[in-house]
CSV table of N, CA, C and O in Angstrom, one decimal:
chain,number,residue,atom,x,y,z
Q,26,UNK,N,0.8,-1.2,0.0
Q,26,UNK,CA,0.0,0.0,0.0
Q,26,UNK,C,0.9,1.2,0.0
Q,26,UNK,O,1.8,1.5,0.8
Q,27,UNK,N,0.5,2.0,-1.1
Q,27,UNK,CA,1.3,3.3,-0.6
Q,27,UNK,C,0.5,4.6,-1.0
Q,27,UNK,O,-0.1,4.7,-2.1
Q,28,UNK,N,0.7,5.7,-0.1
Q,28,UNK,CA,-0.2,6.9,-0.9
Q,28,UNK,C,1.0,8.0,-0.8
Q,28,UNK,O,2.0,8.1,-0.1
Q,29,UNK,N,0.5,8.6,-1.8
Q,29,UNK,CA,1.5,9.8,-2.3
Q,29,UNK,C,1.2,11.1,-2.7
Q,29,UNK,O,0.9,11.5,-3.8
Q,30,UNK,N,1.3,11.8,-1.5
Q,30,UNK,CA,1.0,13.4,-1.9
Q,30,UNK,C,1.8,14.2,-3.1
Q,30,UNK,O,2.8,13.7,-3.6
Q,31,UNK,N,1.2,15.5,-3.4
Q,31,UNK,CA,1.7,16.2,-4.4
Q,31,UNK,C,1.3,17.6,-4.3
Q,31,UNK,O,0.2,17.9,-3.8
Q,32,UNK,N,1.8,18.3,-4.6
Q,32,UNK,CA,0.8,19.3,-4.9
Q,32,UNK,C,1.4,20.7,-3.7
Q,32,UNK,O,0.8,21.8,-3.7
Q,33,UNK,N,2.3,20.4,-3.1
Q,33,UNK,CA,3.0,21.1,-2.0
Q,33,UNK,C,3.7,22.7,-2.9
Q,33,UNK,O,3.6,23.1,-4.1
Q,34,UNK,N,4.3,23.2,-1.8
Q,34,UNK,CA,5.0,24.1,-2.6
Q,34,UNK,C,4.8,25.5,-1.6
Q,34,UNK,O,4.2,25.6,-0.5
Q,35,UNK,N,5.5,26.5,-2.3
Q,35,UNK,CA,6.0,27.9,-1.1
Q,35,UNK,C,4.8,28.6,-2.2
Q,35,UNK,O,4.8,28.6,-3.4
Q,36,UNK,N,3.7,29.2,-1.1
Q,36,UNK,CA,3.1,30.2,-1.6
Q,36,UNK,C,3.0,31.6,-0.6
Q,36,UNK,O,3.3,31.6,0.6
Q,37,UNK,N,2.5,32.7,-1.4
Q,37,UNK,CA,2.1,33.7,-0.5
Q,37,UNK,C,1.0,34.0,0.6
Q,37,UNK,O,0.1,33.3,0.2
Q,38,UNK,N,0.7,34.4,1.4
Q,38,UNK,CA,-0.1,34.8,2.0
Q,38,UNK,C,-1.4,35.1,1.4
Q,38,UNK,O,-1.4,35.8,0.4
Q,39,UNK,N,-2.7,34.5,1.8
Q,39,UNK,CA,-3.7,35.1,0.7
Q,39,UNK,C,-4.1,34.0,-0.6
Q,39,UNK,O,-5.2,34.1,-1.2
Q,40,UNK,N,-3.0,33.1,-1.1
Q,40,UNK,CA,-2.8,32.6,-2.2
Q,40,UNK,C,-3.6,30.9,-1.9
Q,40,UNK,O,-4.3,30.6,-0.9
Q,41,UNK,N,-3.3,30.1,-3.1
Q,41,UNK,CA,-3.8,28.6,-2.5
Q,41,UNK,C,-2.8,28.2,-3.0
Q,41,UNK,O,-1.8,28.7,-3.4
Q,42,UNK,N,-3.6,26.5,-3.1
Q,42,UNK,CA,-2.6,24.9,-3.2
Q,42,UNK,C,-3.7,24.3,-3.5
Q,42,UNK,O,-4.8,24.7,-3.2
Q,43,UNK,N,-3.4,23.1,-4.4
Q,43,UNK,CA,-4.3,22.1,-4.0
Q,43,UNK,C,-3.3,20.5,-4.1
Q,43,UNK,O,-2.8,20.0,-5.1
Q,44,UNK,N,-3.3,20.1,-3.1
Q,44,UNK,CA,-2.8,19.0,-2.6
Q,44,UNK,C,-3.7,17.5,-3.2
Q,44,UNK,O,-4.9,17.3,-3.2
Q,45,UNK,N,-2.6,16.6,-3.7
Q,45,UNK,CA,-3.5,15.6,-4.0
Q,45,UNK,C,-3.1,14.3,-3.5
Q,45,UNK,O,-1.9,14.5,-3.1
Q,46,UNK,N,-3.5,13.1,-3.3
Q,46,UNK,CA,-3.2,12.0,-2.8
Q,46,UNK,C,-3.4,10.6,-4.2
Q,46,UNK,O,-4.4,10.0,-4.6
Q,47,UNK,N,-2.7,10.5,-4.4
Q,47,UNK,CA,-3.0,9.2,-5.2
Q,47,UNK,C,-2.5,7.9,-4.8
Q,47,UNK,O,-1.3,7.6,-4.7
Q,48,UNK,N,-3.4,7.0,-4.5
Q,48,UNK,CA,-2.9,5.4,-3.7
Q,48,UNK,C,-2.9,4.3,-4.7
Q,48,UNK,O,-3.7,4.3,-5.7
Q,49,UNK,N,-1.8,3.4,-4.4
Q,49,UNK,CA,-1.5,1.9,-5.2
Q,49,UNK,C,-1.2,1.1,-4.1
Q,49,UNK,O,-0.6,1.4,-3.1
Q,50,UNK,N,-1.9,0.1,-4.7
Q,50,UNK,CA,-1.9,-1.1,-3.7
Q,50,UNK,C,-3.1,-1.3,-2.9
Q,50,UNK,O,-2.9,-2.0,-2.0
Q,51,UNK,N,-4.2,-0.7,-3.1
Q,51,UNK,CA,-5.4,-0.3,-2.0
Q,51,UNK,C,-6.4,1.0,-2.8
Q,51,UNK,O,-5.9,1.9,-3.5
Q,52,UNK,N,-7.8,0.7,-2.6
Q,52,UNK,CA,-8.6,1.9,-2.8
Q,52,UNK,C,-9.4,2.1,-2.4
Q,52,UNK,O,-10.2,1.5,-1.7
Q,53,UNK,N,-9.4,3.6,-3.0
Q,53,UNK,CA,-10.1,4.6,-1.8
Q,53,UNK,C,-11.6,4.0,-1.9
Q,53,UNK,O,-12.2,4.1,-0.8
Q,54,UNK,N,-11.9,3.7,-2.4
Q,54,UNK,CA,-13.6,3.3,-2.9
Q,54,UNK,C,-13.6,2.6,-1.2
Q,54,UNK,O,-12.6,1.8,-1.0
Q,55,UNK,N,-14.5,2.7,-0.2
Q,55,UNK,CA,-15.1,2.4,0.9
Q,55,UNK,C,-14.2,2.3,1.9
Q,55,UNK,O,-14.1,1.3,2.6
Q,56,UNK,N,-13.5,3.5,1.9
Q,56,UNK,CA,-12.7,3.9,3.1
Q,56,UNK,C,-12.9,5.6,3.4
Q,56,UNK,O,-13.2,6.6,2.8
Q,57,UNK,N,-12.6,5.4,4.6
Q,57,UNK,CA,-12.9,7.2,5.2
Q,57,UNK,C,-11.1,7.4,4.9
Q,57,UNK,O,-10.2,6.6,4.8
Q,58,UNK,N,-11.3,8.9,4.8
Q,58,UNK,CA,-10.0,9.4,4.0
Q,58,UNK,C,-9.6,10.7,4.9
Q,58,UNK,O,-10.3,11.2,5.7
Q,59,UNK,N,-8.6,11.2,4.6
Q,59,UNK,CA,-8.4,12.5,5.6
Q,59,UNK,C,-7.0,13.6,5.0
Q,59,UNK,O,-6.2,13.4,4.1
Q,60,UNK,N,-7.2,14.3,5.7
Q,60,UNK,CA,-5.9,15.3,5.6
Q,60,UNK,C,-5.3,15.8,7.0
Q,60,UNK,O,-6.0,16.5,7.8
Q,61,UNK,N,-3.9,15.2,7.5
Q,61,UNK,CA,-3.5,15.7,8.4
Q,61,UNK,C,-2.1,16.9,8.7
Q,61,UNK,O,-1.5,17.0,7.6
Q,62,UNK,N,-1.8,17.4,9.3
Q,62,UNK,CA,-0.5,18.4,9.5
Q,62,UNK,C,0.3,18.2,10.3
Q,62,UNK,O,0.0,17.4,11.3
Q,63,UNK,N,1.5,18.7,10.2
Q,63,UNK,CA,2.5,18.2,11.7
Q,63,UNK,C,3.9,19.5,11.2
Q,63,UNK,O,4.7,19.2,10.4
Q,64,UNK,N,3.9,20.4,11.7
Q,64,UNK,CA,5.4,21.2,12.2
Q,64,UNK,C,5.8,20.5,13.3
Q,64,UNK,O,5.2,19.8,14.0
Q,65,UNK,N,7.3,20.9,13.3
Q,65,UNK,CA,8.3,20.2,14.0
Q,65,UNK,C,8.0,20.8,15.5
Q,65,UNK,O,7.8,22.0,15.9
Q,66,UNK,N,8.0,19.4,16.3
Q,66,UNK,CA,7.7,19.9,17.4
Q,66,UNK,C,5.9,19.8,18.0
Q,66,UNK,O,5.4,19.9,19.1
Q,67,UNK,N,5.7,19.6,17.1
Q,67,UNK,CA,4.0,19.3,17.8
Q,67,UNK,C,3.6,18.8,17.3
Q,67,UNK,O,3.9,18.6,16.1
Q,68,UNK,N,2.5,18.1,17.8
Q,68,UNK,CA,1.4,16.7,17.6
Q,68,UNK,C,1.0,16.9,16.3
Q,68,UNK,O,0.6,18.0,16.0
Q,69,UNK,N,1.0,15.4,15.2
Q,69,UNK,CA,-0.3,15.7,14.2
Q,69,UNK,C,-1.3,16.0,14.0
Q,69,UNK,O,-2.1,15.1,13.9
Q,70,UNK,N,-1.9,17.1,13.8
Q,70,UNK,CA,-3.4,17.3,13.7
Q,70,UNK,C,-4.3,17.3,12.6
Q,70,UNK,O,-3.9,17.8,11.6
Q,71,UNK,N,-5.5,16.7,12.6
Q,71,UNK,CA,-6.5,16.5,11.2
Q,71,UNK,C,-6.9,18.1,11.0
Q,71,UNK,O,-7.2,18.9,11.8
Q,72,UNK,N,-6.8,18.0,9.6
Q,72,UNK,CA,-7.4,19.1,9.3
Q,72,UNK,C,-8.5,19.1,8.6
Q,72,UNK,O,-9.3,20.0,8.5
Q,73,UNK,N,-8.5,17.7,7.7
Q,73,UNK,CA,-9.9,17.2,7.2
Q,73,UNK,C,-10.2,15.8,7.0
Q,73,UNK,O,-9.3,15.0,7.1
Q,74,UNK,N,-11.6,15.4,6.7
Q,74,UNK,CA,-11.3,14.3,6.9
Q,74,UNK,C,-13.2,13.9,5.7
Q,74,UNK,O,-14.3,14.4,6.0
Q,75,UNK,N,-13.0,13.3,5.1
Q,75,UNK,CA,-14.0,12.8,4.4
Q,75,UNK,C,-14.9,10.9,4.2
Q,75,UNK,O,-14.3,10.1,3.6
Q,76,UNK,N,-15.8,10.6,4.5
Q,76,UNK,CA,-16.5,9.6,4.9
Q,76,UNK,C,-16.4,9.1,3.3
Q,76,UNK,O,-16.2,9.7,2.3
Q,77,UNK,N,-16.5,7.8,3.8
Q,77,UNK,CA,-16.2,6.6,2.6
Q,77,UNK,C,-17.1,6.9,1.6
Q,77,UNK,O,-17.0,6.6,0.4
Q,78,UNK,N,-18.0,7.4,2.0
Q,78,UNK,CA,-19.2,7.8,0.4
Q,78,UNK,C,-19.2,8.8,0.3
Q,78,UNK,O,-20.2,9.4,-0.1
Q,79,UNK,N,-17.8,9.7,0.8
Q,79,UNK,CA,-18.4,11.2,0.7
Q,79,UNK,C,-19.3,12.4,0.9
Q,79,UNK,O,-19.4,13.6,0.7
Q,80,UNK,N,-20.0,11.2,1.5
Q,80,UNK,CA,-21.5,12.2,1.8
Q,80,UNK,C,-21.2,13.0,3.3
Q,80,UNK,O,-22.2,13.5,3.9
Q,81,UNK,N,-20.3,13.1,3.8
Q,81,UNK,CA,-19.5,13.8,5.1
Q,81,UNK,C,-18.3,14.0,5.0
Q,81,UNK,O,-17.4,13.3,4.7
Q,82,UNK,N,-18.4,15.7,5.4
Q,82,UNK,CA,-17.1,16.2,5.3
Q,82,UNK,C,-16.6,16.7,6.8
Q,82,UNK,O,-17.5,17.0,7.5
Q,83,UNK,N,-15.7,16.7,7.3
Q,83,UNK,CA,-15.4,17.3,9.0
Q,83,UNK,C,-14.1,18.4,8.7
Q,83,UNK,O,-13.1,18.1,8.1
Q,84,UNK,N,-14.2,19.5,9.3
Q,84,UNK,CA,-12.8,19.9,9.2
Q,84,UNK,C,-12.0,20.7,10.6
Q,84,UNK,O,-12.7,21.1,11.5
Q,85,UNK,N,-10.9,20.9,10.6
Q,85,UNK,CA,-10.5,21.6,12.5
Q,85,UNK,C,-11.1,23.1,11.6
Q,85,UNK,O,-11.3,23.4,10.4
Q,86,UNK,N,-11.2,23.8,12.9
Q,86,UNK,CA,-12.0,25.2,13.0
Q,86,UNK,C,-11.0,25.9,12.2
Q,86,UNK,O,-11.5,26.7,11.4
Q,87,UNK,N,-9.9,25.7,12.3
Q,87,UNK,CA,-8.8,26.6,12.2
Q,87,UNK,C,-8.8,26.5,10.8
Q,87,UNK,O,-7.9,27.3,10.6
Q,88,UNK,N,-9.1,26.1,9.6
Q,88,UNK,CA,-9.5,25.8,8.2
Q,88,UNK,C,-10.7,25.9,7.9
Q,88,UNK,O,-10.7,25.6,6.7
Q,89,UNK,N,-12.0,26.0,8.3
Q,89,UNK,CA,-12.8,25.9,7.8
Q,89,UNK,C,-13.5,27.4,7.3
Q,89,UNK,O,-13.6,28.6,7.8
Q,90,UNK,N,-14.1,26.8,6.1
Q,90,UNK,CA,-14.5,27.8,5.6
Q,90,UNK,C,-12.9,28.5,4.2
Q,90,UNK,O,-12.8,29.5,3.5
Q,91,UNK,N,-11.9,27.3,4.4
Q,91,UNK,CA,-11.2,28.3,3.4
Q,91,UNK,C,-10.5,26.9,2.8
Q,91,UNK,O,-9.9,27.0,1.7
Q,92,UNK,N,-10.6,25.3,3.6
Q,92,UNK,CA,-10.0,23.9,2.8
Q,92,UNK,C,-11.0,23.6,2.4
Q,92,UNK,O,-11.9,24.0,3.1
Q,93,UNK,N,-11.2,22.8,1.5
Q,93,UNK,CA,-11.7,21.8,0.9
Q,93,UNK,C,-11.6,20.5,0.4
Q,93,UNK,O,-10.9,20.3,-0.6
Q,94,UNK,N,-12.2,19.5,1.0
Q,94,UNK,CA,-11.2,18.0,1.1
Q,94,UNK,C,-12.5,17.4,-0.4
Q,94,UNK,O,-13.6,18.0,-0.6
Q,95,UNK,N,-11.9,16.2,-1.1
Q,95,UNK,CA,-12.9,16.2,-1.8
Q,95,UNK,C,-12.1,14.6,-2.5
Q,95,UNK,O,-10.9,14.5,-2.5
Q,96,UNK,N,-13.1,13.6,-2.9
Q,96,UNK,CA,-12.6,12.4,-3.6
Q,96,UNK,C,-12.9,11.8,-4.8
Q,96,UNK,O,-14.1,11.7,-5.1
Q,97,UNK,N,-12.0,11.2,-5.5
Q,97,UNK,CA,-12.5,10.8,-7.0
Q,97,UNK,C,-12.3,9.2,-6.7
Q,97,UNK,O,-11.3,8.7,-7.0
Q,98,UNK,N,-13.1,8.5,-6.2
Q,98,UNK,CA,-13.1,7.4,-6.3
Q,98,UNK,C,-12.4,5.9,-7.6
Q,98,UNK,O,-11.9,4.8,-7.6
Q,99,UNK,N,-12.8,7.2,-8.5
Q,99,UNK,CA,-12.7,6.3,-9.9
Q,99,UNK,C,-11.4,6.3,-10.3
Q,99,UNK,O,-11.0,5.3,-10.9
Q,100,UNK,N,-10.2,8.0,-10.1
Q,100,UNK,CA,-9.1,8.2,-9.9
Q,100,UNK,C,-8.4,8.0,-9.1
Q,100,UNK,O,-7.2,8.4,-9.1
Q,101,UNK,N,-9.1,7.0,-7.5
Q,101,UNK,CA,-8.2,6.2,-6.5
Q,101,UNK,C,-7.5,7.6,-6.5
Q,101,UNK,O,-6.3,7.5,-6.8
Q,102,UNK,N,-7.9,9.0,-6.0
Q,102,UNK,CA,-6.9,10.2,-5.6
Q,102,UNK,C,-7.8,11.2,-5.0
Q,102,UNK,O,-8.9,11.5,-5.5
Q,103,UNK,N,-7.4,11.7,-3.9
Q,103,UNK,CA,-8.2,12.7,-3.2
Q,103,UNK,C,-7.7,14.1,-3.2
Q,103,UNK,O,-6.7,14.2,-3.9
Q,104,UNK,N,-8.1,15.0,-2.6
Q,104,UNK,CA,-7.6,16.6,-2.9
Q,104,UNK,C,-8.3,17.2,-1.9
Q,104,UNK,O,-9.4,17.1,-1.5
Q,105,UNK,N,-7.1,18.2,-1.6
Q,105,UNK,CA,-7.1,19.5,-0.7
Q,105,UNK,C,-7.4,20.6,-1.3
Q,105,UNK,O,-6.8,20.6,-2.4
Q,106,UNK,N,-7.9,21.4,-1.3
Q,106,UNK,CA,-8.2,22.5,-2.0
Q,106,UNK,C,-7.9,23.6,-0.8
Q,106,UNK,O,-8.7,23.6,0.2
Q,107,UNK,N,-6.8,24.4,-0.8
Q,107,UNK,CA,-6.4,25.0,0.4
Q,107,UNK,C,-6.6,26.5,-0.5
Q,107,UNK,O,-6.1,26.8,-1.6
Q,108,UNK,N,-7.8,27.3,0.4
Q,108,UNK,CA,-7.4,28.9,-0.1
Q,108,UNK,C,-7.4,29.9,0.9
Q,108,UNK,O,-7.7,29.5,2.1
Q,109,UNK,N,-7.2,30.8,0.6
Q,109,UNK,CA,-6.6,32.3,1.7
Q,109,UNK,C,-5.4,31.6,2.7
Q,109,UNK,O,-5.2,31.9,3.9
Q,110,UNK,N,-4.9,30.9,2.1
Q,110,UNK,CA,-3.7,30.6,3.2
Q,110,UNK,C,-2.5,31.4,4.0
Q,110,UNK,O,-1.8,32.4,3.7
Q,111,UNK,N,-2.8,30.7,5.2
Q,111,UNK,CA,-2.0,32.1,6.2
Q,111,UNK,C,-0.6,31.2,6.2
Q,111,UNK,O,-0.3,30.2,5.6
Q,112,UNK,N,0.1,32.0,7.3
Q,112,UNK,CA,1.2,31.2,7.6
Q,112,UNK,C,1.2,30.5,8.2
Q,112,UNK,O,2.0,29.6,7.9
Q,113,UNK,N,0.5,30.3,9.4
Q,113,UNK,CA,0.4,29.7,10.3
Q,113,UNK,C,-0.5,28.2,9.7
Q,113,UNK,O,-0.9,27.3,10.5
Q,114,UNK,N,-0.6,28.2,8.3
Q,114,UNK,CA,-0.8,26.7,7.7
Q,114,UNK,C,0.3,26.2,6.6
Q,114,UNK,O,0.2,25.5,5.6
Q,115,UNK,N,1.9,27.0,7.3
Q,115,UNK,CA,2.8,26.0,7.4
Q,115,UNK,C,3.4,25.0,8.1
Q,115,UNK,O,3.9,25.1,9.2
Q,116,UNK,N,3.3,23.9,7.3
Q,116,UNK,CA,3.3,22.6,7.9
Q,116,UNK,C,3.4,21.0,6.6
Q,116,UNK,O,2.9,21.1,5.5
Q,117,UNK,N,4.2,19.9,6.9
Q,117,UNK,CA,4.0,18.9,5.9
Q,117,UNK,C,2.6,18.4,6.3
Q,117,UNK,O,2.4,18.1,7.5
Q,118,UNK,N,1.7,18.3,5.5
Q,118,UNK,CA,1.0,17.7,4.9
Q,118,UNK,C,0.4,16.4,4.9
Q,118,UNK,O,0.2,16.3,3.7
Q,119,UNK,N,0.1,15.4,5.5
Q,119,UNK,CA,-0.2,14.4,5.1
Q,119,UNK,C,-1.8,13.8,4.4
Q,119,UNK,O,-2.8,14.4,4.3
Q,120,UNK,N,-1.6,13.0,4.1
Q,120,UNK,CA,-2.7,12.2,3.6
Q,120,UNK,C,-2.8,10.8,4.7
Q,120,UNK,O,-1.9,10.2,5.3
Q,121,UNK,N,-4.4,10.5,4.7
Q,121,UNK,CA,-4.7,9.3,5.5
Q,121,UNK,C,-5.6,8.6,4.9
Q,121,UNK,O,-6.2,9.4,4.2
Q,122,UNK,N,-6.1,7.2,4.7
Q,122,UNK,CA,-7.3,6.2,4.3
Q,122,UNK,C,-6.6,5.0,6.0
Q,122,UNK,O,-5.6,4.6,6.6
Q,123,UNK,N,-8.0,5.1,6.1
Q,123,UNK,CA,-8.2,4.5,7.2
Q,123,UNK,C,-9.1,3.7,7.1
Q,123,UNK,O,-10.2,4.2,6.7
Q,124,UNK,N,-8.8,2.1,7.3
Q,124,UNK,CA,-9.9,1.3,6.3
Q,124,UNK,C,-10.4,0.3,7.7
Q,124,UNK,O,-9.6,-0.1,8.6
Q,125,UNK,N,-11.6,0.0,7.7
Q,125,UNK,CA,-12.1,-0.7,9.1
Q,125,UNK,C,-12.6,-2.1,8.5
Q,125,UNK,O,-13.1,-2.2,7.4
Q,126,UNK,N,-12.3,-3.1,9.4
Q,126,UNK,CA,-12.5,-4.1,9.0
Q,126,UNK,C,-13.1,-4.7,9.8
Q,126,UNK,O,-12.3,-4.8,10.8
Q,127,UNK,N,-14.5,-5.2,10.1
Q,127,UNK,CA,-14.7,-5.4,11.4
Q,127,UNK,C,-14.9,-4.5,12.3
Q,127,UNK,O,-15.6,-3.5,12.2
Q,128,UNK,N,-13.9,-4.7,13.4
Q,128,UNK,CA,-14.2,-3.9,14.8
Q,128,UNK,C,-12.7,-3.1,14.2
Q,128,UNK,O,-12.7,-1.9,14.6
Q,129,UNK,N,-11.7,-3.3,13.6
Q,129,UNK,CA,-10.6,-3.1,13.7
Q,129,UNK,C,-10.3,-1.7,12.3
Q,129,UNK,O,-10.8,-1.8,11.1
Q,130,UNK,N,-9.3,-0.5,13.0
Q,130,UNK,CA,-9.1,0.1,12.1
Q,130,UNK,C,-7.5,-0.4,11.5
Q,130,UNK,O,-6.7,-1.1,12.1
Q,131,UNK,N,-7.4,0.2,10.0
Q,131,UNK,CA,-6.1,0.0,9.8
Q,131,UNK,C,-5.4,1.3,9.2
Q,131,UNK,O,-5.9,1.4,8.1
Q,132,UNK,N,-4.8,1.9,9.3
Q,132,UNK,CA,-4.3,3.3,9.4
Q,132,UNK,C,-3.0,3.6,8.1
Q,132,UNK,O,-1.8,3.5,8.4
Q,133,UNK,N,-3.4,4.0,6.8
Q,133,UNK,CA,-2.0,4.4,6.0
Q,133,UNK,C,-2.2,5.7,5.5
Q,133,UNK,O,-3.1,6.4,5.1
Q,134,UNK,N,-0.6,6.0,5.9
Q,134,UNK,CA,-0.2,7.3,5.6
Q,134,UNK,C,0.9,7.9,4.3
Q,134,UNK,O,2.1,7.7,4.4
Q,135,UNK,N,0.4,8.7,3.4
Q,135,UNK,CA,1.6,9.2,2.9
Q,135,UNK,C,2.7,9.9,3.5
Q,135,UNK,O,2.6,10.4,4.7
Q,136,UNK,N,3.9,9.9,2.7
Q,136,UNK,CA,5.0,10.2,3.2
Q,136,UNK,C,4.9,11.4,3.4
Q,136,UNK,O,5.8,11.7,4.3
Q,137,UNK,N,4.1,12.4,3.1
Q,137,UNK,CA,4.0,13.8,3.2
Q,137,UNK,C,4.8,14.9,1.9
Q,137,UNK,O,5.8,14.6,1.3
Q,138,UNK,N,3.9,16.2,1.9
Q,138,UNK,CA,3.9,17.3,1.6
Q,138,UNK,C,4.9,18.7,2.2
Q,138,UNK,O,5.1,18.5,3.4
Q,139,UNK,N,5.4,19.6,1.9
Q,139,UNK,CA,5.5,20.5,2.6
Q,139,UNK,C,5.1,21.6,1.4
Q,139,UNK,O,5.3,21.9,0.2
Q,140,UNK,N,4.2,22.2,2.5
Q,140,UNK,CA,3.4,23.9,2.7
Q,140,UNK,C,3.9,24.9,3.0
Q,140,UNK,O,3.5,25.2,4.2
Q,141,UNK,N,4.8,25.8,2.5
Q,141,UNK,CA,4.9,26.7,3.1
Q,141,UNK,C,4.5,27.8,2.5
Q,141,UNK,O,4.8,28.0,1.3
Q,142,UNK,N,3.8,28.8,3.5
Q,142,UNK,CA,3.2,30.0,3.1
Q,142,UNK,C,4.1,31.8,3.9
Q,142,UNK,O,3.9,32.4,4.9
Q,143,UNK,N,4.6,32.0,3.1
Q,143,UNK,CA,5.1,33.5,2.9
Q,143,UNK,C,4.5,34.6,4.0
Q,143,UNK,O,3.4,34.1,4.5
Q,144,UNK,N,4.7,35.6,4.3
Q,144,UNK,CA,3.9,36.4,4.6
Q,144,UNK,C,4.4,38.0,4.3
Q,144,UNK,O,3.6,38.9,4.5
């Protein structure tokens, strides 16, 4: 299984990104999916996260209203749509599919992105 972001890069203040995930070995089709962050020095945090049929989206406060998480099933690749980006949403990037089987979750992550935003 591996997923692989893209889509990273130095932007300005104000500006976007859109971050993409594409997985081999595994698909997205009936898995919940996500977007998480991590600067050096503090905990990973979700920033978004989308339900296996898409029909639910969740995001932290601190993005909402300016990411947009979204999935192509049929392209096995999901996407961030990051706009008015501040600085303070510099950070690598990751991608998650988190697939349940039973009672049990199973957790993969891309290698990560880096974001950085200008000011």
């Amino acid at each position: 299984v591996q997923l692989v972001e893209s889509g990273g890069g130095l932007v300005q203040a104000g500006g976007s990104l859109r971050l993409s995930c594409a997985a081999s070995g595994i698909t997205f089709s009936g898995n919940d999916l996500g977007w998480s962050r991590q600067v050096p020095g503090k905990q990973r945090e979700m920033v978004a996260g989308i339900t296996r049929g898409g029909g639910s989206t969740n995001y932290a406060d601190s993005v909402k209203g300016r990411f947009t998480i979204s999935r192509d099933n049929a392209k096995n690749t999901m996407y961030l749509q990051m706009n008015s980006l501040k600085p303070e949403d510099t950070a690598v990037y990751y991608c998650n599919l988190r697939r349940t089987v039973l009672l049990t979750k199973y957790d993969y992550w891309g290698q990560g992105t880096q974001v950085t935003v200008s000011s």
